[in-house]
Short mmCIF file of C-alpha atoms and ligand atoms in Angstrom, two decimals:
data_model
loop_
_atom_site.label_atom_id
_atom_site.label_comp_id
_atom_site.label_asym_id
_atom_site.label_seq_id
_atom_site.Cartn_x
_atom_site.Cartn_y
_atom_site.Cartn_z
CA MET A 1 -11.24 9.41 10.83
CA ARG A 2 -13.78 6.93 12.19
CA LEU A 3 -13.00 4.35 14.87
CA PRO A 4 -12.24 0.81 13.73
CA ARG A 5 -15.31 -1.40 14.04
CA VAL A 6 -14.77 -4.71 15.78
CA LEU A 7 -17.33 -7.52 15.97
CA VAL A 8 -16.77 -10.16 18.64
CA LEU A 9 -18.40 -13.58 18.19
CA ASP A 10 -19.12 -16.12 20.92
CA HIS A 11 -21.35 -19.18 20.65
CA THR A 12 -22.74 -18.91 24.18
CA ALA A 13 -24.36 -16.22 26.30
CA ARG A 14 -23.75 -18.13 29.52
CA GLU A 15 -21.11 -16.95 31.93
CA GLY A 16 -18.23 -19.33 31.31
CA GLY A 17 -14.63 -18.25 31.88
CA ALA A 18 -14.03 -17.00 28.36
CA GLU A 19 -17.28 -15.03 28.43
CA LEU A 20 -16.43 -13.47 31.79
CA ALA A 21 -13.07 -12.49 30.36
CA LEU A 22 -14.83 -10.95 27.36
CA LEU A 23 -17.15 -8.98 29.60
CA ARG A 24 -14.25 -7.52 31.58
CA LEU A 25 -12.22 -6.79 28.47
CA GLY A 26 -15.21 -5.33 26.65
CA GLU A 27 -15.96 -2.96 29.50
CA ALA A 28 -12.36 -1.70 29.60
CA LEU A 29 -12.13 -1.30 25.82
CA GLN A 30 -15.48 0.42 25.69
CA ALA A 31 -14.25 2.94 28.27
CA SER A 32 -11.02 3.51 26.32
CA GLY A 33 -13.03 4.54 23.25
CA SER A 34 -10.48 3.21 20.76
CA PHE A 35 -12.83 0.83 18.95
CA GLU A 36 -16.45 0.70 18.04
CA LEU A 37 -17.19 -2.59 19.72
CA ARG A 38 -20.07 -4.95 19.04
CA VAL A 39 -20.78 -8.46 20.19
CA LEU A 40 -22.77 -11.13 18.38
CA LEU A 41 -23.75 -14.23 20.38
CA PHE A 42 -25.12 -17.45 18.89
CA ALA A 43 -27.63 -17.90 21.73
CA ASP A 44 -29.58 -15.77 24.15
CA GLY A 45 -28.64 -15.68 27.83
CA PRO A 46 -27.37 -13.61 30.76
CA LEU A 47 -24.33 -12.28 28.90
CA VAL A 48 -26.57 -10.25 26.60
CA SER A 49 -27.81 -7.94 29.33
CA ARG A 50 -24.46 -7.86 31.12
CA LEU A 51 -22.68 -6.66 27.96
CA SER A 52 -25.45 -4.21 27.17
CA ALA A 53 -25.23 -2.85 30.70
CA VAL A 54 -21.64 -1.75 30.08
CA GLY A 55 -22.68 -0.04 26.86
CA ILE A 56 -21.70 -2.70 24.32
CA ARG A 57 -24.15 -3.26 21.48
CA THR A 58 -24.93 -6.95 21.70
CA GLY A 59 -26.99 -8.99 19.28
CA VAL A 60 -28.11 -12.61 19.16
CA LEU A 61 -28.05 -14.73 16.01
CA PRO A 62 -29.49 -18.04 17.17
CA LEU A 63 -27.76 -21.23 16.21
CA ALA A 64 -29.57 -24.53 16.87
CA GLY A 65 -29.62 -25.21 20.60
CA ASP A 66 -27.83 -28.55 20.41
CA VAL A 67 -24.78 -27.04 18.74
CA VAL A 68 -24.50 -24.30 21.35
CA THR A 69 -24.88 -26.45 24.45
CA ALA A 70 -23.33 -29.79 23.49
CA SER A 71 -20.02 -30.57 25.14
CA ARG A 72 -17.16 -30.78 22.67
CA GLU A 73 -17.13 -34.58 22.94
CA ARG A 74 -20.83 -34.96 22.27
CA LEU A 75 -20.79 -32.45 19.45
CA LEU A 76 -18.21 -34.54 17.69
CA ALA A 77 -20.17 -37.75 18.24
CA GLY A 78 -23.63 -36.48 17.30
CA GLY A 79 -22.20 -34.76 14.24
CA VAL A 80 -24.65 -35.04 11.38
CA ARG A 81 -27.59 -33.14 12.80
CA SER A 82 -25.39 -30.37 14.21
CA ALA A 83 -23.48 -30.17 10.93
CA ALA A 84 -26.77 -29.66 9.11
CA SER A 85 -27.88 -26.83 11.39
CA ALA A 86 -24.40 -25.32 11.23
CA VAL A 87 -24.52 -25.20 7.45
CA GLY A 88 -27.85 -23.38 7.57
CA PHE A 89 -26.41 -20.93 10.08
CA LEU A 90 -23.40 -19.94 7.98
CA PRO A 91 -25.08 -17.72 5.37
CA ARG A 92 -26.94 -15.91 8.13
CA LEU A 93 -23.64 -15.28 9.92
CA VAL A 94 -21.97 -14.03 6.74
CA ARG A 95 -24.85 -11.58 6.27
CA ALA A 96 -24.63 -10.48 9.89
CA ILE A 97 -20.89 -9.82 9.60
CA ARG A 98 -21.38 -7.81 6.40
CA GLY A 99 -24.33 -5.96 7.92
CA SER A 100 -22.29 -4.99 10.99
CA GLU A 101 -19.76 -3.29 8.71
CA ALA A 102 -17.06 -4.65 10.98
CA ASP A 103 -13.45 -4.07 9.99
CA LEU A 104 -12.32 -7.00 12.10
CA VAL A 105 -14.02 -10.11 13.47
CA ILE A 106 -12.94 -11.70 16.76
CA ALA A 107 -13.80 -15.29 17.74
CA ASN A 108 -13.88 -15.66 21.51
CA SER A 109 -14.62 -19.41 21.73
CA LEU A 110 -13.68 -22.58 19.89
CA LYS A 111 -17.12 -23.00 18.36
CA SER A 112 -17.32 -19.41 17.19
CA ALA A 113 -13.81 -19.79 15.73
CA VAL A 114 -15.01 -22.65 13.54
CA PHE A 115 -17.71 -20.37 12.15
CA ALA A 116 -15.40 -17.37 11.85
CA PHE A 117 -12.93 -19.52 9.94
CA VAL A 118 -15.49 -19.91 7.17
CA ALA A 119 -17.74 -16.88 7.53
CA ALA A 120 -15.17 -14.10 7.96
CA PRO A 121 -13.40 -14.73 4.62
CA LEU A 122 -16.77 -15.18 2.90
CA ALA A 123 -17.77 -11.79 4.27
CA GLY A 124 -14.41 -10.39 3.15
CA ARG A 125 -13.18 -9.74 6.69
CA ARG A 126 -10.03 -10.53 8.61
CA TRP A 127 -10.46 -12.33 11.88
CA VAL A 128 -8.61 -12.76 15.16
CA TRP A 129 -8.87 -15.83 17.34
CA HIS A 130 -9.02 -15.04 21.04
CA LEU A 131 -7.95 -18.45 22.26
CA HIS A 132 -8.99 -19.33 25.81
CA ASP A 133 -8.45 -23.09 25.41
CA ARG A 134 -5.37 -25.25 25.16
CA LEU A 135 -5.30 -27.06 21.82
CA ALA A 136 -3.99 -30.26 23.37
CA ARG A 137 -5.10 -33.84 23.62
CA ASP A 138 -5.18 -33.82 27.41
CA TYR A 139 -7.86 -31.13 27.10
CA LEU A 140 -9.80 -31.75 23.86
CA PRO A 141 -10.65 -34.84 21.77
CA ALA A 142 -7.75 -35.68 19.44
CA PRO A 143 -9.56 -35.04 16.12
CA LEU A 144 -10.65 -31.60 17.35
CA VAL A 145 -7.09 -30.78 18.32
CA LEU A 146 -5.92 -31.56 14.80
CA ILE A 147 -8.64 -29.49 13.17
CA MET A 148 -8.18 -26.55 15.52
CA ARG A 149 -4.40 -26.49 15.08
CA LEU A 150 -4.76 -26.49 11.33
CA MET A 151 -7.33 -23.71 11.58
CA ALA A 152 -4.95 -21.73 13.78
CA VAL A 153 -2.27 -21.87 11.11
CA ILE A 154 -4.33 -20.93 8.09
CA GLY A 155 -7.29 -18.99 9.47
CA PRO A 156 -6.83 -16.00 11.74
CA ARG A 157 -4.66 -12.99 11.10
CA THR A 158 -3.61 -12.94 14.74
CA ILE A 159 -4.18 -15.20 17.73
CA VAL A 160 -4.54 -13.76 21.23
CA VAL A 161 -3.68 -16.38 23.87
CA ASN A 162 -4.59 -16.30 27.55
CA SER A 163 -1.34 -17.85 28.82
CA ARG A 164 2.04 -19.11 27.73
CA ALA A 165 0.69 -22.59 28.42
CA THR A 166 -2.01 -22.02 25.80
CA LEU A 167 0.57 -20.55 23.44
CA GLN A 168 2.69 -23.67 23.74
CA THR A 169 -0.14 -25.82 22.40
CA LEU A 170 -0.12 -23.97 19.06
CA PRO A 171 1.88 -25.25 16.10
CA SER A 172 4.98 -23.13 15.55
CA LEU A 173 3.56 -21.54 12.39
CA ALA A 174 0.61 -20.27 14.43
CA ARG A 175 2.77 -19.23 17.39
CA ARG A 176 4.47 -16.63 15.22
CA LYS A 177 1.28 -14.65 14.90
CA ALA A 178 0.22 -14.99 18.55
CA ALA A 179 0.10 -12.32 21.23
CA LEU A 180 -0.15 -13.01 24.96
CA ALA A 181 -2.84 -11.23 26.97
CA TYR A 182 -3.55 -12.58 30.45
CA PRO A 183 -7.21 -12.19 31.39
CA GLY A 184 -7.23 -9.16 33.66
CA LEU A 185 -9.35 -8.03 36.58
CA PRO A 186 -11.15 -4.74 37.18
CA PRO A 187 -9.86 -2.39 39.92
CA GLU A 188 -12.51 -3.43 42.46
CA ALA A 189 -11.18 -7.00 42.43
CA PHE A 190 -8.05 -5.75 44.18
CA ALA A 191 -9.74 -4.61 47.38
CA GLN A 192 -8.40 -6.65 50.29
CA ALA A 193 -10.69 -9.38 51.60
CA SER A 194 -11.37 -10.10 55.27
CA ARG A 195 -11.84 -13.62 56.56
CA ASP A 196 -13.19 -15.51 59.51
CA ARG A 197 -10.28 -17.13 61.31
CA ALA A 198 -12.24 -19.04 63.94
CA GLU A 199 -14.20 -21.13 61.46
CA PRO A 200 -12.13 -21.22 58.30
CA VAL A 201 -13.90 -22.10 55.08
CA VAL A 202 -11.92 -23.80 52.34
CA GLY A 203 -13.63 -23.42 49.00
CA ILE A 204 -13.60 -24.32 45.36
CA VAL A 205 -15.20 -21.68 43.15
CA GLY A 206 -16.44 -21.98 39.59
CA ARG A 207 -18.51 -23.94 37.15
CA ILE A 208 -19.34 -27.45 38.29
CA SER A 209 -17.66 -29.83 35.89
CA PRO A 210 -15.52 -32.97 36.04
CA THR A 211 -12.74 -30.90 34.45
CA LYS A 212 -12.76 -28.46 37.38
CA GLY A 213 -12.14 -31.17 40.00
CA GLN A 214 -14.95 -30.76 42.54
CA ARG A 215 -14.81 -34.55 43.06
CA GLU A 216 -11.11 -34.42 43.90
CA PHE A 217 -11.83 -31.46 46.17
CA LEU A 218 -14.44 -33.40 48.16
CA ARG A 219 -12.14 -36.40 48.54
CA ALA A 220 -9.30 -34.21 49.75
CA ALA A 221 -11.72 -32.36 52.04
CA THR A 222 -12.61 -35.64 53.71
CA LEU A 223 -8.96 -36.26 54.58
CA VAL A 224 -8.50 -32.70 55.84
CA ALA A 225 -11.72 -32.79 57.88
CA ALA A 226 -10.54 -35.92 59.71
CA GLY A 227 -7.59 -33.99 61.13
CA ASN A 228 -9.21 -30.61 61.70
CA GLU A 229 -12.56 -30.29 63.44
CA HIS A 230 -13.04 -26.56 62.80
CA VAL A 231 -12.61 -26.36 59.08
CA ARG A 232 -15.62 -26.18 56.79
CA PHE A 233 -15.84 -26.48 53.02
CA ALA A 234 -17.76 -24.79 50.24
CA VAL A 235 -18.44 -25.79 46.66
CA VAL A 236 -19.39 -22.47 45.07
CA GLY A 237 -20.94 -22.56 41.60
CA GLY A 238 -23.40 -24.49 39.50
CA ALA A 239 -23.43 -26.70 36.42
CA LEU A 240 -23.52 -24.62 33.24
CA PHE A 241 -22.93 -26.73 30.16
CA GLY A 242 -25.11 -29.81 30.67
CA GLU A 243 -23.20 -31.19 33.64
CA HIS A 244 -26.12 -31.50 36.05
CA GLU A 245 -25.61 -35.22 36.60
CA TYR A 246 -22.13 -34.56 37.89
CA GLU A 247 -23.51 -31.94 40.27
CA ALA A 248 -26.03 -34.46 41.69
CA GLU A 249 -23.26 -37.03 41.95
CA LEU A 250 -21.15 -34.61 43.99
CA ARG A 251 -23.88 -34.03 46.51
CA SER A 252 -24.33 -37.75 47.09
CA LEU A 253 -20.56 -38.22 47.20
CA ALA A 254 -20.35 -35.77 50.12
CA GLY A 255 -22.88 -37.97 51.92
CA GLN A 256 -21.00 -41.17 51.16
CA LEU A 257 -17.77 -39.62 52.38
CA GLY A 258 -19.48 -38.58 55.62
CA ILE A 259 -18.77 -34.86 55.24
CA ALA A 260 -22.21 -33.64 54.12
CA ASP A 261 -22.56 -31.56 57.30
CA ARG A 262 -19.19 -29.89 56.70
CA VAL A 263 -19.74 -28.93 53.04
CA GLU A 264 -21.97 -26.22 51.69
CA PHE A 265 -23.07 -26.48 48.07
CA THR A 266 -24.13 -22.98 47.09
CA GLY A 267 -25.30 -23.81 43.56
CA TRP A 268 -25.01 -21.02 41.01
CA VAL A 269 -24.58 -17.67 42.80
CA SER A 270 -24.57 -14.20 41.32
CA ASP A 271 -21.99 -13.01 43.84
CA ALA A 272 -19.33 -15.73 43.48
CA HIS A 273 -16.72 -13.05 43.98
CA ALA A 274 -18.12 -12.13 47.39
CA ARG A 275 -18.03 -15.80 48.39
CA LEU A 276 -14.46 -16.09 47.20
CA ARG A 277 -13.43 -13.15 49.34
CA GLY A 278 -14.73 -14.82 52.50
CA LEU A 279 -12.64 -17.96 52.06
CA ALA A 280 -9.68 -18.87 54.25
CA LEU A 281 -8.27 -20.76 51.31
CA LEU A 282 -9.18 -21.09 47.65
CA VAL A 283 -8.59 -24.52 46.16
CA HIS A 284 -8.25 -24.99 42.44
CA ALA A 285 -8.37 -28.73 41.81
CA SER A 286 -8.65 -29.17 38.02
CA PRO A 287 -7.38 -32.65 37.14
CA VAL A 288 -6.94 -31.50 33.54
CA PRO A 289 -4.52 -28.68 32.70
CA GLU A 290 -6.36 -25.37 33.01
CA PRO A 291 -5.55 -22.93 30.18
CA PHE A 292 -5.36 -19.96 32.58
CA GLY A 293 -7.57 -20.04 35.69
CA GLN A 294 -9.19 -16.67 36.35
CA VAL A 295 -10.45 -17.69 39.75
CA ILE A 296 -6.85 -18.06 40.93
CA ALA A 297 -6.02 -14.56 39.76
CA GLU A 298 -9.17 -13.33 41.54
CA ALA A 299 -8.15 -14.97 44.80
CA MET A 300 -4.66 -13.52 44.49
CA ALA A 301 -6.05 -10.04 43.84
CA ALA A 302 -8.24 -10.27 46.95
CA GLY A 303 -5.38 -11.60 49.09
CA VAL A 304 -6.98 -15.03 49.57
CA PRO A 305 -4.39 -17.85 49.91
CA VAL A 306 -4.40 -20.38 47.08
CA VAL A 307 -3.70 -24.09 46.71
CA ALA A 308 -3.83 -25.05 43.03
CA SER A 309 -3.23 -27.82 40.50
CA ALA A 310 0.17 -27.39 38.92
CA ALA A 311 -0.79 -27.84 35.29
CA GLY A 312 -1.53 -25.72 32.23
CA GLY A 313 -1.34 -21.99 32.91
CA VAL A 314 -1.51 -22.26 36.69
CA PRO A 315 2.21 -22.51 37.50
CA GLU A 316 2.67 -19.42 35.35
CA ILE A 317 0.18 -17.54 37.52
CA LEU A 318 1.44 -18.65 40.91
CA ASP A 319 5.12 -18.99 40.20
CA GLU A 320 6.47 -17.45 37.07
CA HIS A 321 9.71 -19.36 37.07
CA GLY A 322 8.57 -22.43 38.92
CA ARG A 323 9.00 -26.04 37.97
CA ALA A 324 7.38 -29.19 39.29
CA GLU A 325 9.21 -30.17 42.45
CA GLY A 326 7.17 -33.03 43.88
CA PRO A 327 3.61 -34.02 44.71
CA TRP A 328 3.07 -30.57 46.26
CA TRP A 329 5.25 -27.58 47.03
CA THR A 330 5.08 -23.95 48.06
CA THR A 331 6.06 -21.01 45.91
CA SER A 332 6.40 -17.41 46.99
CA LEU A 333 2.75 -16.87 45.96
CA GLY A 334 0.89 -20.04 46.89
CA VAL A 335 0.92 -23.81 47.06
CA LEU A 336 1.04 -26.03 43.97
CA VAL A 337 -0.08 -29.65 43.83
CA ARG A 338 0.34 -32.31 41.17
CA ALA A 339 -2.95 -32.26 39.23
CA GLY A 340 -5.41 -35.00 40.20
CA ASP A 341 -3.37 -36.19 43.21
CA VAL A 342 -5.94 -36.25 46.03
CA PRO A 343 -3.73 -37.25 49.01
CA SER A 344 -1.21 -34.53 48.11
CA LEU A 345 -4.00 -32.01 47.69
CA ALA A 346 -5.21 -32.87 51.20
CA GLU A 347 -1.69 -32.50 52.60
CA ALA A 348 -1.25 -29.16 50.89
CA ILE A 349 -4.57 -27.85 52.22
CA ALA A 350 -3.75 -29.00 55.77
CA PHE A 351 -0.30 -27.43 55.47
CA ALA A 352 -1.76 -24.07 54.42
CA LEU A 353 -4.36 -24.17 57.22
CA ASP A 354 -1.83 -25.11 59.89
CA ASP A 355 0.31 -22.04 59.32
CA PRO A 356 -2.05 -19.17 58.54
CA GLN A 357 0.70 -16.58 58.96
CA ALA A 358 2.82 -18.13 56.24
CA ALA A 359 -0.28 -18.49 54.07
CA ASP A 360 -1.08 -14.80 54.60
CA ALA A 361 2.46 -13.80 53.67
CA ARG A 362 2.20 -15.73 50.41
CA ALA A 363 -1.25 -14.25 49.79
CA GLU A 364 0.07 -10.71 50.29
CA ALA A 365 2.91 -11.35 47.84
CA ALA A 366 0.33 -12.79 45.45
CA ARG A 367 -1.84 -9.70 45.80
CA ILE A 368 1.06 -7.49 44.79
CA ALA A 369 1.99 -9.80 41.91
CA ALA A 370 -1.60 -9.83 40.66
CA SER A 371 -1.81 -6.05 40.79
CA GLU A 372 1.27 -5.94 38.56
CA ARG A 373 0.32 -8.70 36.12
CA PHE A 374 -3.44 -9.22 36.01
CA THR A 375 -5.09 -5.83 35.64
CA ILE A 376 -7.71 -5.32 32.97
CA ALA A 377 -5.85 -2.20 31.81
CA GLU A 378 -2.88 -4.38 30.96
CA THR A 379 -5.12 -6.87 29.13
CA ALA A 380 -6.89 -4.13 27.19
CA ALA A 381 -3.54 -2.66 26.09
CA ALA A 382 -2.24 -6.05 24.91
CA VAL A 383 -5.46 -6.91 23.09
CA SER A 384 -5.73 -3.46 21.48
CA GLY A 385 -2.20 -3.90 20.18
CA ALA A 386 -3.07 -7.29 18.70
CA TRP A 387 -6.29 -6.01 17.10
CA ASN A 388 -4.51 -3.01 15.65
CA GLY A 389 -1.88 -5.23 14.14
CA ALA A 390 -4.61 -7.30 12.49
CA LEU A 391 -6.61 -4.36 11.11
CA PRO A 392 -6.09 -3.14 7.57
CA ARG A 393 -3.30 -0.56 7.86
CA ARG A 394 -5.44 2.46 6.99
CA LEU A 395 -7.67 1.74 9.98
CA ALA A 396 -5.20 0.88 12.70
CA VAL A 397 -5.23 3.22 15.70
CA ARG A 398 -1.89 4.82 16.28
C1 GLC B 1 -11.43 -20.43 29.70
C2 GLC B 1 -10.34 -21.28 30.31
C3 GLC B 1 -9.84 -20.69 31.63
C4 GLC B 1 -9.50 -19.22 31.47
C5 GLC B 1 -10.65 -18.46 30.80
C6 GLC B 1 -10.27 -17.03 30.48
O1 GLC B 1 -12.59 -20.51 30.46
O2 GLC B 1 -10.81 -22.61 30.55
O3 GLC B 1 -8.71 -21.38 32.08
O4 GLC B 1 -9.22 -18.66 32.72
O5 GLC B 1 -11.03 -19.09 29.60
O6 GLC B 1 -9.24 -16.95 29.53
#
């Protein structure tokens, strides 16, 4: 019997969180040999060669540039033109799905899910939504939330969610067909990091965006710097989805706050993971609830202490049974801070820096927890199960 053919769709070929998760998952599934995996992206970009490099056949079916790159807010506002190009794109997508002879279609992003919702049934295929985003109004514009929730109920056969926090944003009818698969990390992510203790660097790592909280990070850094002359700071990452103004704003903010000489802005780096491993402390400062937060799992895996915003999927990562206790608090695995609360973030960072032994003990516990909960093998097993459940019975791998 032949292997089930699975076609994964994503609207972007840039390395956002969901795309990184896809790359890691794809590599593990490819190695397991249980599916014949293909990826179809709606734009060209770095993900194409990265997927191809791990042996995954990857194609590009270009959608108009403005639909691919627009932020969700702007896409909604500037609707008509994007709607027109989207309509032209649909028949091409239906043909591509048919031509791939896929048994199952996976949508790995919100935009690709909108297209899968229409194109998969037209092509006579079942589809699975791999949901990396919380369908909630504190995260997406309200009309989009409504549309997406409705789609979740009537569209996909199965929904794979990246956290319980994401799961909770689904309507109950959609929750019934959901499976949880935390984004996992490859074995090399679990090698222990070594850090410079004399000149500790506190860093925020990831895409530059107002939703990731680099502004809050810089403000908190200013308060921490005032009480600690040795500590330095790093903003690791660049703007990906049209947020270059915000990046420029951050650089001038560091000047205004008087900490320009204490902060390094690396811009986009190919070895973000190496930078992460050198940090004394990883700060995750998202003011909006993060659906999962892979960078936190990465820090945990490397044994780097973490201070993070207690919202969305983050408390689940750092403290499985935790509840909000105050403006900031420690768990057995890290330090949690009320999201968007700059003074508390500064206090929490200073607290973690002042007692490196306690921070190391939490980081070691976090490393063990991550090795039990966030391996890519675990993710691949959960996702394979969900895909198999969605496949026509005669094709499911037993
Ligand atoms: C998205 C989410 C992020 C998550 C990633 C992988 O980028 O915003 O929280 O870690 O997907 O699921």
